């Protein structure tokens, strides 16, 4: 059995099981018949026996990729590349990500690009040429596990965000969503609504809790902390609305899961959200509070949710990603 060394620069390896994009890919690789060893340590690439390096993100993955190539191993990169978007990233970080991506591509056997928006940004840094070694394969989810009846849902809101740092919380627009929730709470339809914020807590959640207190919402906003997949799906299945007001989003797995759970996704349309949600959600301006949100909610055609679910199943089911990754690993 061939062995894959699965790498990301996470501080805690438990995140490989908590973050859905990691856990889905790990399951895919195991289903394809590979033995998968999880690591966040460069040293493992020097001392362990393995056949393939499967590396998440085009930043710190440079080092394990270089070691793997020296050891004559195949190298596959994947994951979103948010910092390649020059509209939403400062020049220094964009320049650094450009350099790192080019090095990663050079070292790679294949780069598995997860969204059309990332592919568009890559083309821009290569002067609108599509370089070799790239393959577009969307992230996948187990769509059938999110099946539910919209009529049984509560008038509640959900958001999923990794909250260790303040920067990520702001990038995901969770702070702005709290202000939107406060505004909606003034209408009778939402006077009893709850807002559930799911994810590992840290400095980011501390920052959000201060906003919750300032907005006088302590009894309305619930921080669930890190929860298992089943519990997360239950929150999505029971809630009507999902906030994803990201300043930029390379893909948007949480928003995709919400769409699969027949939630009305209230989003910014940034990055991958535009291609995932399309016209099947409620698009908002993130530069301030769009006071017309209440009318947009009232006029939303829930029949869109059924067509959206069919599109999600046809495009983003994890079996599609498994098939494409299987082909790449066997052919490369």
Coordinates of C-alpha atoms in Angstrom, one line a residue:
X1 CA 0.0 0.0 0.0
X2 CA 1.4 3.4 -1.0
X3 CA 1.8 5.9 1.8
X4 CA 0.8 9.6 1.6
X5 CA 2.3 12.2 4.0
X6 CA -0.5 14.7 4.4
X7 CA 0.8 18.1 5.6
X8 CA -0.5 21.4 6.7
X9 CA 1.1 23.9 9.1
X10 CA -1.6 23.6 11.7
X11 CA -0.6 24.2 15.3
X12 CA -2.7 21.3 16.5
X13 CA -3.1 18.1 14.5
X14 CA -6.7 17.8 15.9
X15 CA -7.6 20.4 13.2
X16 CA -7.1 17.7 10.6
X17 CA -10.3 16.2 11.9
X18 CA -12.1 19.4 12.8
X19 CA -11.7 21.3 9.6
X20 CA -14.0 19.8 7.0
X21 CA -11.8 20.4 3.9
X22 CA -8.9 18.5 5.6
X23 CA -11.1 15.6 6.9
X24 CA -12.8 15.1 3.6
X25 CA -9.5 14.9 1.7
X26 CA -8.1 12.5 4.2
X27 CA -11.1 10.3 3.9
X28 CA -10.9 10.5 0.1
X29 CA -7.2 9.4 0.1
X30 CA -8.0 6.5 2.4
X31 CA -10.9 5.5 0.2
X32 CA -8.6 5.5 -2.8
X33 CA -6.5 2.8 -1.0
X34 CA -3.6 4.9 0.4
X35 CA -2.2 4.8 3.8
X36 CA -2.3 8.4 5.1
X37 CA 0.0 9.8 7.8
X38 CA -0.9 13.3 9.1
X39 CA 1.9 15.7 9.9
X40 CA 2.5 19.4 10.7
X41 CA 6.3 18.8 11.1
X42 CA 8.9 19.3 8.4
X43 CA 11.1 16.6 10.0
X44 CA 8.7 13.9 9.1
X45 CA 9.5 14.5 5.4
X46 CA 13.2 13.8 6.1
X47 CA 12.9 10.6 8.3
X48 CA 9.7 8.8 7.3
X49 CA 9.0 6.5 4.4
X50 CA 6.4 7.7 2.0
X51 CA 5.5 7.8 -1.7
X52 CA 3.5 11.0 -2.1
X53 CA 3.5 14.4 -0.3
X54 CA 0.0 15.9 -0.2
X55 CA 0.4 19.5 0.9
X56 CA -2.2 22.0 2.0
X57 CA -1.6 25.7 1.0
X58 CA 1.1 27.4 -1.0
X59 CA 3.0 29.0 1.8
X60 CA 4.9 27.0 4.4
X61 CA 4.3 23.9 2.2
X62 CA 7.4 25.0 0.2
X63 CA 9.8 23.4 2.6
X64 CA 8.2 19.9 2.7
X65 CA 7.8 20.1 -1.1
X66 CA 11.5 20.8 -1.5
X67 CA 12.5 17.9 0.8
X68 CA 10.1 15.6 -1.0
X69 CA 11.5 16.5 -4.5
X70 CA 15.0 16.0 -3.2
X71 CA 13.9 12.5 -2.1
X72 CA 12.3 11.9 -5.5
X73 CA 8.7 11.8 -4.2
X74 CA 5.6 13.0 -5.9
X75 CA 4.2 16.3 -4.6
X76 CA 0.6 17.5 -4.7
X77 CA -0.6 20.9 -3.5
X78 CA -4.1 22.0 -2.8
X79 CA -6.2 24.5 -0.8
X80 CA -7.4 28.0 -1.3
X81 CA -5.0 30.8 -2.2
X82 CA -6.7 33.9 -0.7
X83 CA -3.7 36.2 -0.8
X84 CA -3.4 36.0 -4.6
X85 CA -6.4 38.4 -4.8
X86 CA -4.8 41.7 -5.3
X87 CA -8.0 43.6 -4.7
X88 CA -8.3 42.4 -1.1
X89 CA -4.7 41.9 -0.1
X90 CA -1.9 44.4 0.6
X91 CA 0.9 44.6 -2.0
X92 CA 3.5 43.0 0.2
X93 CA 1.5 39.9 1.0
X94 CA 0.3 39.6 -2.6
X95 CA 3.8 39.8 -3.9
X96 CA 5.0 37.2 -1.3
X97 CA 2.1 34.8 -2.1
X98 CA 2.9 35.2 -5.9
X99 CA 6.5 34.2 -5.3
X100 CA 5.6 31.3 -3.0
X101 CA 2.9 30.0 -5.4
X102 CA 5.4 30.0 -8.3
X103 CA 7.9 28.1 -6.3
X104 CA 5.2 25.6 -5.1
X105 CA 4.1 25.1 -8.7
X106 CA 7.6 24.5 -9.9
X107 CA 8.2 21.9 -7.1
X108 CA 4.8 20.2 -7.6
X109 CA 3.8 17.2 -9.5
X110 CA 0.3 18.8 -9.7
X111 CA -1.5 21.7 -8.1
X112 CA -5.1 20.9 -7.3
X113 CA -6.9 24.3 -7.5
X114 CA -10.1 24.4 -5.6
X115 CA -12.0 27.3 -7.1
X116 CA -12.6 29.3 -10.3
X117 CA -11.7 32.5 -8.5
X118 CA -8.2 31.1 -7.5
X119 CA -7.7 30.0 -11.1
X120 CA -8.6 33.5 -12.3
X121 CA -6.0 35.0 -9.9
X122 CA -3.4 32.6 -11.0
X123 CA -3.9 33.5 -14.7
X124 CA -3.4 37.1 -13.8
X125 CA 0.0 36.6 -12.3
X126 CA 1.0 34.6 -15.3
X127 CA -0.1 37.3 -17.7
X128 CA -3.4 35.6 -18.5
X129 CA -1.7 32.4 -19.5
X130 CA -2.7 29.2 -17.7
X131 CA 0.5 27.5 -16.6
X132 CA 1.1 23.7 -16.6
X133 CA 0.6 21.4 -13.7
X134 CA -2.7 22.9 -12.6
X135 CA -6.0 21.0 -12.3
X136 CA -9.3 22.5 -11.2
X137 CA -11.0 20.2 -8.7
X138 CA -13.5 21.8 -6.4
X139 CA -13.7 21.0 -2.7
X140 CA -16.3 18.5 -1.9
X141 CA -18.8 17.7 0.8
X142 CA -21.1 14.8 1.6
X143 CA -24.2 16.4 0.3
X144 CA -26.6 13.7 1.4
X145 CA -25.8 14.1 5.0
X146 CA -27.2 17.7 4.9
X147 CA -30.6 16.8 3.6
X148 CA -33.5 18.4 5.5
X149 CA -37.0 19.9 5.2
X150 CA -36.9 23.7 5.0
X151 CA -40.4 23.9 6.6
X152 CA -39.1 22.4 9.8
X153 CA -36.4 25.1 10.2
X154 CA -36.3 27.8 12.9
X155 CA -35.9 31.5 12.2
X156 CA -32.3 31.3 13.4
X157 CA -28.9 32.2 11.9
X158 CA -25.6 30.3 11.7
X159 CA -22.0 31.1 10.8
X160 CA -18.9 28.8 10.9
X161 CA -15.5 30.4 11.5
X162 CA -12.1 29.4 12.9
X163 CA -11.7 32.1 15.7
X164 CA -8.2 31.7 17.0
X165 CA -7.2 35.0 15.5
X166 CA -9.0 38.4 15.1
X167 CA -7.8 38.8 11.5
X168 CA -9.6 35.7 10.2
X169 CA -12.9 36.7 12.0
X170 CA -12.7 40.1 10.3
X171 CA -11.9 38.6 6.9
X172 CA -14.9 36.3 7.3
X173 CA -17.1 39.3 8.1
X174 CA -18.5 37.7 11.3
X175 CA -18.2 41.1 13.1
X176 CA -20.3 42.7 10.4
X177 CA -22.8 39.9 10.6
X178 CA -23.4 40.7 14.3
X179 CA -24.4 44.2 13.3
X180 CA -26.8 42.8 10.7
X181 CA -28.3 40.5 13.2
X182 CA -28.8 43.4 15.6
X183 CA -30.6 45.3 12.9
X184 CA -32.8 42.3 12.0
X185 CA -33.7 41.7 15.6
X186 CA -35.7 45.0 15.6
X187 CA -38.2 43.3 13.3
X188 CA -41.0 41.1 14.6
X189 CA -40.0 38.2 12.4
X190 CA -36.7 37.9 14.2
X191 CA -37.4 39.1 17.7
X192 CA -36.9 35.6 19.1
X193 CA -34.1 34.5 16.7
X194 CA -30.8 33.1 17.8
X195 CA -27.4 33.4 16.1
X196 CA -25.1 30.4 16.5
X197 CA -21.4 31.0 15.7
X198 CA -19.6 27.7 15.4
X199 CA -15.9 27.2 15.5
X200 CA -12.7 26.9 17.6
X201 CA -12.5 29.9 20.0
X202 CA -9.6 32.2 20.7
X203 CA -8.7 35.9 20.3
X204 CA -11.2 36.1 17.5
X205 CA -14.1 35.0 19.6
X206 CA -13.0 37.3 22.4
X207 CA -13.2 40.2 19.9
X208 CA -16.7 39.1 18.8
X209 CA -18.0 38.7 22.3
X210 CA -17.1 42.3 23.1
X211 CA -19.2 43.3 20.1
X212 CA -22.0 41.1 21.3
X213 CA -22.0 43.0 24.6
X214 CA -21.8 46.4 22.9
X215 CA -24.9 45.4 20.8
X216 CA -26.7 44.1 23.9
X217 CA -27.1 40.6 22.4
X218 CA -25.7 38.3 25.1
X219 CA -28.9 36.2 25.2
X220 CA -29.3 36.0 21.4
X221 CA -25.8 35.0 20.2
X222 CA -24.4 31.6 21.1
X223 CA -20.8 30.6 20.7
X224 CA -20.8 26.8 20.4
X225 CA -17.0 26.3 20.3
X226 CA -15.6 23.5 18.4
X227 CA -18.2 20.8 17.8
X228 CA -18.4 17.5 15.9
X229 CA -19.6 17.2 12.3
X230 CA -23.0 15.7 13.3
X231 CA -23.7 18.6 15.7
X232 CA -22.6 21.2 13.1
X233 CA -25.0 19.7 10.5
X234 CA -27.8 19.7 13.0
X235 CA -27.4 23.5 13.5
X236 CA -27.5 24.0 9.8
X237 CA -30.5 21.8 9.3
X238 CA -32.5 23.5 12.0
X239 CA -31.6 27.1 11.0
X240 CA -33.0 29.1 8.1
X241 CA -30.2 31.5 7.5
X242 CA -26.4 31.4 7.1
X243 CA -24.1 34.5 7.2
X244 CA -21.0 34.5 5.0
X245 CA -20.0 38.2 4.7
X246 CA -16.4 37.5 3.8
X247 CA -14.1 40.3 2.5
X248 CA -12.6 37.6 0.4
X249 CA -13.3 33.9 0.3
X250 CA -11.1 31.5 -1.7
X251 CA -13.8 28.8 -1.7
X252 CA -16.3 28.8 1.1
X253 CA -16.9 25.3 2.4
X254 CA -19.2 26.5 5.2
X255 CA -21.4 28.4 2.8
X256 CA -21.5 25.3 0.5
X257 CA -22.6 23.1 3.5
X258 CA -25.3 25.7 4.4
X259 CA -26.6 25.6 0.8
X260 CA -26.7 21.8 0.9
X261 CA -28.7 22.1 4.2
X262 CA -31.2 24.3 2.4
X263 CA -30.2 27.5 4.3
X264 CA -30.7 30.9 2.8
X265 CA -27.1 32.1 2.5
X266 CA -26.6 35.8 3.2
X267 CA -23.3 36.5 1.6
X268 CA -20.9 39.1 0.1
X269 CA -20.3 37.4 -3.2
X270 CA -16.6 37.7 -2.8
X271 CA -14.1 35.2 -4.4
X272 CA -15.5 31.7 -4.5
X273 CA -18.8 32.6 -2.9
X274 CA -19.9 34.1 -6.2
X275 CA -19.4 30.8 -8.0
X276 CA -20.8 28.6 -5.2
X277 CA -23.9 30.6 -4.3
X278 CA -24.6 32.2 -7.7
X279 CA -28.1 33.7 -7.5
X280 CA -29.4 31.3 -5.0
X281 CA -28.7 33.4 -1.9
X282 CA -29.0 37.0 -0.7
X283 CA -26.2 39.3 -1.8
X284 CA -25.2 42.2 0.5
X285 CA -22.8 45.1 0.4
X286 CA -20.1 44.6 3.1
X287 CA -19.1 48.3 3.2
X288 CA -21.9 49.0 5.7
X289 CA -25.3 47.9 6.7
X290 CA -27.7 47.3 3.8
X291 CA -31.0 48.4 5.3
X292 CA -32.9 46.7 2.5
X293 CA -31.8 43.3 3.9
X294 CA -35.3 42.8 5.5
X295 CA -37.0 43.3 2.1
X296 CA -34.5 41.0 0.4
X297 CA -35.3 38.3 3.0
X298 CA -39.0 38.7 2.7
X299 CA -38.9 38.6 -1.2
X300 CA -36.5 35.6 -1.3
X301 CA -37.9 32.8 -3.5
X302 CA -37.4 29.6 -1.4
X303 CA -37.9 27.5 -4.6
X304 CA -34.4 28.5 -5.4
X305 CA -33.2 26.3 -2.7
X306 CA -34.2 23.1 -4.4
X307 CA -32.4 24.0 -7.7
X308 CA -29.4 25.1 -5.6
X309 CA -29.3 21.7 -3.8
X310 CA -29.4 19.8 -7.2
X311 CA -26.5 22.0 -8.4
X312 CA -24.5 21.4 -5.3
X313 CA -25.0 17.6 -5.7
X314 CA -24.0 17.7 -9.3
X315 CA -20.9 19.8 -8.8
X316 CA -19.6 19.6 -5.3
X317 CA -20.3 16.1 -3.9
X318 CA -17.2 14.6 -2.4
X319 CA -17.4 11.6 -4.8
X320 CA -16.6 14.0 -7.7
X321 CA -13.4 15.2 -5.9
X322 CA -12.5 11.7 -5.0
X323 CA -12.8 10.6 -8.6
X324 CA -10.7 13.5 -10.0
X325 CA -8.0 13.1 -7.3
X326 CA -7.8 9.4 -7.9
X327 CA -7.2 10.1 -11.6
X328 CA -4.4 12.6 -10.8
X329 CA -2.6 10.4 -8.3
X330 CA -2.7 7.4 -10.6
X331 CA -1.7 9.2 -13.8
X332 CA 1.0 11.5 -12.4

